[in-house]
Tab-separated table of C-alpha atoms in Angstrom:
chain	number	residue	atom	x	y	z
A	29	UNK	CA	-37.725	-0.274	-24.690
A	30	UNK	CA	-37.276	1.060	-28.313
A	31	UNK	CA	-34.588	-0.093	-29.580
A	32	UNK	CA	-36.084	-2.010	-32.468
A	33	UNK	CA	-37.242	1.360	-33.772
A	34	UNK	CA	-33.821	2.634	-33.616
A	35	UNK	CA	-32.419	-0.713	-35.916
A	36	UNK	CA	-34.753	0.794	-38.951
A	37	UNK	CA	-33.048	2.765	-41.557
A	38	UNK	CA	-35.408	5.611	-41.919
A	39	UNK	CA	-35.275	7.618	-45.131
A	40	UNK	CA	-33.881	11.410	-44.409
A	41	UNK	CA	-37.806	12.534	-44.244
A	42	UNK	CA	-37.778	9.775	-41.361
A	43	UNK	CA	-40.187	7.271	-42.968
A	44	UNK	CA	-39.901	3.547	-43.672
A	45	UNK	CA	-42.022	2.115	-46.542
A	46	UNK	CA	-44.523	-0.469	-45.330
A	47	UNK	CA	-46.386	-3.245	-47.274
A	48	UNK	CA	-49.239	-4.836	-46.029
A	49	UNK	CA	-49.670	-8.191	-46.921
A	50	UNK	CA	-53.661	-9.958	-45.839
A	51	UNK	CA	-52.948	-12.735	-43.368
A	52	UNK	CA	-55.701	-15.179	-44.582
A	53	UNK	CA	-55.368	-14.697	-48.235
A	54	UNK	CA	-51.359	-13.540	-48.810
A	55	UNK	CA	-52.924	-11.070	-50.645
A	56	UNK	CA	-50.708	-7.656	-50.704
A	57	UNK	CA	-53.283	-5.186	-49.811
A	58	UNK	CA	-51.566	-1.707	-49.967
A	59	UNK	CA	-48.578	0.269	-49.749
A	60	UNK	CA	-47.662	3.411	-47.221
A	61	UNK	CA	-45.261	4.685	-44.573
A	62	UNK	CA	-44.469	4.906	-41.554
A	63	UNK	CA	-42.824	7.498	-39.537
A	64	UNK	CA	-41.110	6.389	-36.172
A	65	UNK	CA	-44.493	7.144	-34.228
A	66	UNK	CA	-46.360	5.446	-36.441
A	67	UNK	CA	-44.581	2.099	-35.989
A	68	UNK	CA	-44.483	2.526	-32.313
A	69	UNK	CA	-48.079	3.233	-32.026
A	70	UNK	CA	-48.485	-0.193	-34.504
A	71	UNK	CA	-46.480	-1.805	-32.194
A	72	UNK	CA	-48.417	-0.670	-28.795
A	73	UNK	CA	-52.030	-0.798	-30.364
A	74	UNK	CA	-52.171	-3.693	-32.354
A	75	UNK	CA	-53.178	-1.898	-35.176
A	76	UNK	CA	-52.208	-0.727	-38.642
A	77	UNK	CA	-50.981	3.391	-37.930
A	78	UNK	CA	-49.551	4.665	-40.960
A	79	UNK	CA	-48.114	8.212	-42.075
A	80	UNK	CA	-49.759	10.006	-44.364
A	81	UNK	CA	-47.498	12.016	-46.229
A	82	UNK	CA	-50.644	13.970	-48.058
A	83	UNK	CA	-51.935	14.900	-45.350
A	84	UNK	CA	-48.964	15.131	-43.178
A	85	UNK	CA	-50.428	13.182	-40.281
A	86	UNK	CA	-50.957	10.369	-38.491
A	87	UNK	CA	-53.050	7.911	-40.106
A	88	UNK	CA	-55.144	5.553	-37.799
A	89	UNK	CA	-56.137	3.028	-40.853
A	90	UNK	CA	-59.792	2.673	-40.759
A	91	UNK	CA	-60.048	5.546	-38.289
A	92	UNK	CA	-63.240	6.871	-40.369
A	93	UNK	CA	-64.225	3.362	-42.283
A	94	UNK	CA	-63.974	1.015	-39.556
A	95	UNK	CA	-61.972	-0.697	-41.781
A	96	UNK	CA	-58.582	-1.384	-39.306
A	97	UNK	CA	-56.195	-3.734	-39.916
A	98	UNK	CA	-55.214	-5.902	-36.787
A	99	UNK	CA	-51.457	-6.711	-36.585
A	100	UNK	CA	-50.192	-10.390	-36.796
A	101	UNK	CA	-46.489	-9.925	-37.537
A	102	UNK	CA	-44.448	-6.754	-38.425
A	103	UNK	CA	-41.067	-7.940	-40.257
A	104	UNK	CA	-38.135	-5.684	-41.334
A	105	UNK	CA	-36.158	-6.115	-44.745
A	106	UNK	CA	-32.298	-7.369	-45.295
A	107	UNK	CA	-31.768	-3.702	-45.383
A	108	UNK	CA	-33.543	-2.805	-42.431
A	109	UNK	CA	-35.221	0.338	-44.695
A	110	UNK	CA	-38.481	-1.539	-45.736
A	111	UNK	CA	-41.575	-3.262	-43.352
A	112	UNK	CA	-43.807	-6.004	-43.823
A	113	UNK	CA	-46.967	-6.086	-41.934
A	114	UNK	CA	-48.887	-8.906	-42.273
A	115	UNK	CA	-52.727	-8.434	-40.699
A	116	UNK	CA	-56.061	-9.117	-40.569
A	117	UNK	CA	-58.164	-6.794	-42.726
A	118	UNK	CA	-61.442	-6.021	-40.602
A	119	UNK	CA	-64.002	-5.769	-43.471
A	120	UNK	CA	-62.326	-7.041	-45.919
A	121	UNK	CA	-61.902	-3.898	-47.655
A	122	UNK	CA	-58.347	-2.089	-47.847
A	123	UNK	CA	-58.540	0.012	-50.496
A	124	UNK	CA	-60.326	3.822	-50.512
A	125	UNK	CA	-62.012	2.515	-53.405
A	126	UNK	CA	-64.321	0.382	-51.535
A	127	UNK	CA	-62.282	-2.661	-53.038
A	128	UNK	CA	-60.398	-5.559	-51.594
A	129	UNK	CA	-57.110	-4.176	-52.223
A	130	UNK	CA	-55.343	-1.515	-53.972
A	131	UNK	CA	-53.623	-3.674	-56.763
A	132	UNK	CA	-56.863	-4.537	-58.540
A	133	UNK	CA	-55.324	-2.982	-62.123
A	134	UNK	CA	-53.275	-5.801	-64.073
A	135	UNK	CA	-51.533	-5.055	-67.162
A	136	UNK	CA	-52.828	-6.488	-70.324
A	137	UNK	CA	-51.481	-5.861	-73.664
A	138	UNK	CA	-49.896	-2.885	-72.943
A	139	UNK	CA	-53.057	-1.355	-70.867
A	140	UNK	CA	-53.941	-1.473	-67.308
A	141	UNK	CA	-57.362	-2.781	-66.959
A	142	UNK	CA	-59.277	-3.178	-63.728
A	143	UNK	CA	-60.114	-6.847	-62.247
A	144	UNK	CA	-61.367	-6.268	-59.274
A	145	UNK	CA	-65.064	-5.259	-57.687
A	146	UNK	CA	-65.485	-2.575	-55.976
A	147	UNK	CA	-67.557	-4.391	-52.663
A	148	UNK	CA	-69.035	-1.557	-51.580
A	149	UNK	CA	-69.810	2.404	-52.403
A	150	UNK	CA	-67.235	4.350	-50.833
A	151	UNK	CA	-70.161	7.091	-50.222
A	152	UNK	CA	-71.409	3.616	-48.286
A	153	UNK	CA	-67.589	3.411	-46.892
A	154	UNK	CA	-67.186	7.582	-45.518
A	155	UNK	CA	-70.608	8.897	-45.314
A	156	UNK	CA	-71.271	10.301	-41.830
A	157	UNK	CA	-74.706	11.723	-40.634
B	19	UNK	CA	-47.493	1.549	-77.822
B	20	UNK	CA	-46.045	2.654	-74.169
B	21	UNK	CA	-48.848	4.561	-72.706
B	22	UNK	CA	-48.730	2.421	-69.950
B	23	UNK	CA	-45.771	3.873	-69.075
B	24	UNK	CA	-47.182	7.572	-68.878
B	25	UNK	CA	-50.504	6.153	-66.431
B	26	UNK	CA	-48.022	5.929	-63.912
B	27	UNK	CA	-47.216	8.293	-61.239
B	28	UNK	CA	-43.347	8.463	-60.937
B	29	UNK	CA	-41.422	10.146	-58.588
B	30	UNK	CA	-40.200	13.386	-58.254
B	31	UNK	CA	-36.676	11.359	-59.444
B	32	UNK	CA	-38.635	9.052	-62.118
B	33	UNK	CA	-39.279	6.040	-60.151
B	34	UNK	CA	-41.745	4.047	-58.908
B	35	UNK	CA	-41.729	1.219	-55.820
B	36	UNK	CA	-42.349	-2.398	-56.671
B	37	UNK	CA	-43.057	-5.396	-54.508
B	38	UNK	CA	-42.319	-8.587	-55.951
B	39	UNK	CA	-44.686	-11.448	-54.843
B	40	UNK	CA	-43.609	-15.289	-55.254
B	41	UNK	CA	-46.758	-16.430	-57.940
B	42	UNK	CA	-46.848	-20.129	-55.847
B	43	UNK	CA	-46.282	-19.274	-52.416
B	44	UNK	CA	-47.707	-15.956	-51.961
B	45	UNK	CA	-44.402	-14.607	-50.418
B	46	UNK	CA	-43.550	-11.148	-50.257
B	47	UNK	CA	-39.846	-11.295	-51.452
B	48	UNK	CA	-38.049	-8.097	-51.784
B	49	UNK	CA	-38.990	-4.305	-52.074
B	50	UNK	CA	-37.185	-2.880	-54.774
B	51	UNK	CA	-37.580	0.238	-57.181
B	52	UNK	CA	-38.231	0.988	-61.180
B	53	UNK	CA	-37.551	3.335	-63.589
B	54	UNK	CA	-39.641	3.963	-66.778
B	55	UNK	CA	-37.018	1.884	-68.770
B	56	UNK	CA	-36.640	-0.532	-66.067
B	57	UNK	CA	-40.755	-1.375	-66.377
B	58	UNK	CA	-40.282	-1.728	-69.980
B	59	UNK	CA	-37.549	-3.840	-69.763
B	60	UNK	CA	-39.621	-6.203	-67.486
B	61	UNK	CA	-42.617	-5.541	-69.690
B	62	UNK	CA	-40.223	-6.683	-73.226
B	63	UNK	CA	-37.992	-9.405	-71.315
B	64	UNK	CA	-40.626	-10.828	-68.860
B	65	UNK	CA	-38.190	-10.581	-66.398
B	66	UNK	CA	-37.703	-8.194	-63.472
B	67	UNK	CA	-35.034	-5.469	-63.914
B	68	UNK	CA	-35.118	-2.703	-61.279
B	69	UNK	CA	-33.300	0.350	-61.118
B	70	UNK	CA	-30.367	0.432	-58.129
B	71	UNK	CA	-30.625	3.345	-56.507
B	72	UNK	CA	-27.332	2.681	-54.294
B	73	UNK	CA	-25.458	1.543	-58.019
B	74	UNK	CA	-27.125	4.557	-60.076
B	75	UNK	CA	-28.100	2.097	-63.380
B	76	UNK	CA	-30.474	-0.615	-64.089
B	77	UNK	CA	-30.436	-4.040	-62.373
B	78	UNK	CA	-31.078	-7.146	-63.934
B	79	UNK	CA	-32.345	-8.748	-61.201
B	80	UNK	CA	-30.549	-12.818	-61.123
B	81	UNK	CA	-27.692	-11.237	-63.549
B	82	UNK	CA	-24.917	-12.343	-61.368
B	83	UNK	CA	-26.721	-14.813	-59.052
B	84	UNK	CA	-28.858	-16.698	-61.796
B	85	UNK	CA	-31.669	-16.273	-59.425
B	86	UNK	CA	-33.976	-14.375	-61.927
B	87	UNK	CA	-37.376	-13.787	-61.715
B	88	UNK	CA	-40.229	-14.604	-64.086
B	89	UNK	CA	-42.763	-12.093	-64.491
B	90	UNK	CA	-46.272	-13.600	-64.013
B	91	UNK	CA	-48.583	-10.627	-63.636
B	92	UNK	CA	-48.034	-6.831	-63.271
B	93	UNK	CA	-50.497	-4.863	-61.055
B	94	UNK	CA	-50.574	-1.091	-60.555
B	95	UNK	CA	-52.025	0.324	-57.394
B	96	UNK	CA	-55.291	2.862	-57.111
B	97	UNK	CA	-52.963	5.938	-56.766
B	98	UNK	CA	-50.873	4.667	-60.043
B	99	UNK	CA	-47.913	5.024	-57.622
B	100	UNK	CA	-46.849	1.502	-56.865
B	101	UNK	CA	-46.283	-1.544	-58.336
B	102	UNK	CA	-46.741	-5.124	-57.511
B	103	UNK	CA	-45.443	-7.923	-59.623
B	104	UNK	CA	-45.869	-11.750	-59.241
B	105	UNK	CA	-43.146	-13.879	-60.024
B	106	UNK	CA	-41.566	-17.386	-60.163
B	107	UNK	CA	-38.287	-17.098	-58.216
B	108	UNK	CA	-36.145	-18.656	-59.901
B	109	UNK	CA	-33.372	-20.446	-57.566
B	110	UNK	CA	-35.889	-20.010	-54.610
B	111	UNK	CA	-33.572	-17.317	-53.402
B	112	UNK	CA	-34.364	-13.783	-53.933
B	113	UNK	CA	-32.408	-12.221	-51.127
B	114	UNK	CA	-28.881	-11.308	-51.485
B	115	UNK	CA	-28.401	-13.005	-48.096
B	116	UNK	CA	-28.987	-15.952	-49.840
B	117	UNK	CA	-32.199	-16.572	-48.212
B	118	UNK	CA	-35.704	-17.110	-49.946
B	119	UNK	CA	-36.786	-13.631	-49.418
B	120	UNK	CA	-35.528	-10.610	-47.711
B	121	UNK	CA	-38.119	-10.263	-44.873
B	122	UNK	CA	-36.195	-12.450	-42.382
B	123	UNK	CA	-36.765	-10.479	-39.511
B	124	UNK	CA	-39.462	-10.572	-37.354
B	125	UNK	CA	-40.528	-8.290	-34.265
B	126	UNK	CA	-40.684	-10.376	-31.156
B	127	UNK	CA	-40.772	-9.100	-27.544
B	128	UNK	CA	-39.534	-5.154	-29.355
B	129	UNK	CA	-36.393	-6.904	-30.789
B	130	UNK	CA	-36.100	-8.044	-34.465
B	131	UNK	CA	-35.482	-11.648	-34.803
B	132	UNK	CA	-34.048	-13.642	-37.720
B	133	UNK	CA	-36.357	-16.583	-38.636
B	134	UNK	CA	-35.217	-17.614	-41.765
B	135	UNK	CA	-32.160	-19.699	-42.830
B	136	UNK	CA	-29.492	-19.064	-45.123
B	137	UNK	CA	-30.471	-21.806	-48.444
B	138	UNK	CA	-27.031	-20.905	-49.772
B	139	UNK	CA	-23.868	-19.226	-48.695
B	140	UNK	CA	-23.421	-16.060	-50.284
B	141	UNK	CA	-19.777	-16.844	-51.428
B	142	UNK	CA	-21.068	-19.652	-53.472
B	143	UNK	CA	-23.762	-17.342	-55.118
B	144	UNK	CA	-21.531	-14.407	-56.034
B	145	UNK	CA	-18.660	-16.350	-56.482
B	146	UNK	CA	-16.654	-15.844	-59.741
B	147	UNK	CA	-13.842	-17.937	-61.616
């Protein structure tokens, strides 16, 4: 059965833009895409798999970090061409940056200034021995 | 002073995504899409204006409806590439359904299952003397 992934409007590159919104906070922690094997694999795991159209692969969130995101609800748009995941952020870091989320510049008086912590070094976050 | 317009990373065909956030529930509403004279408008007006990409020109968001949205905050992502803004929805609907927000759909047992209702019947939103 995979019918649901047939309902989604993919774009002609066969991606669907995904938010992620934090399931304790309602924070909106990022923004990426999925490709039809990424949703599927989101679907079967349990767990955030996104496309990563820089690196042209299948992106595991928190594959390196540890950092995954565990999937409470997936919902699809009016449209059917835009997903919301909503999850549980193990870490409590989403961003690269070592910070909460990825929305932590605001715009003030015509200047985006950060206002956000980073929580911890991402040397910290991707350093392997 | 529009610099903040050049820190952004637009695409290839100018734009950028944008999520719109309800400011006092924490909703995700819609997914929608700006162009450099679409942020400015919301920047000048305080109110979201988008750009259609399926009507080719800018889009007052609420301009026929009356369901508007005040800008509360606008946040910029790590990668400069997306946008979130918080709002007050103003009419409590923000989807064209005439639903609070546009992520009605949820995945249950690999189908996609409508768990919101309709607030107000489309023909009385768009409706015209």
């Amino acid at each position: 059965m995979s019918d649901y992934l047939d309902k989604v409007n993919w774009t002609s590159e066969g991606l669907v833009p995904v938010i992620a919104q934090e399931h304790s906070t309602g924070k909106v922690l990022m923004f990426a895409w999925m490709n039809r094997e990424a949703l599927k694999l989101t679907v079967e795991t349990g767990q955030a798999v996104y496309w990563s159209r820089s690196r042209n692969k299948l992106w595991h969130k928190g594959e390196e970090s540890g950092h995954v995101q565990k999937v409470h609800d997936i919902r699809l748009d009016c449209d059917e061409d835009v997903i919301l995941i909503i999850v549980e952020q193990i870490g409590g870091i989403a961003c690269h940056t070592g910070r909460h989320n990825c929305f932590f510049k605001k715009l003030e008086n015509d200047d985006w200034v950060v206002d956000q912590p980073v929580i911890k070094d991402t040397n910290e976050i991707y350093h392997h021995e």
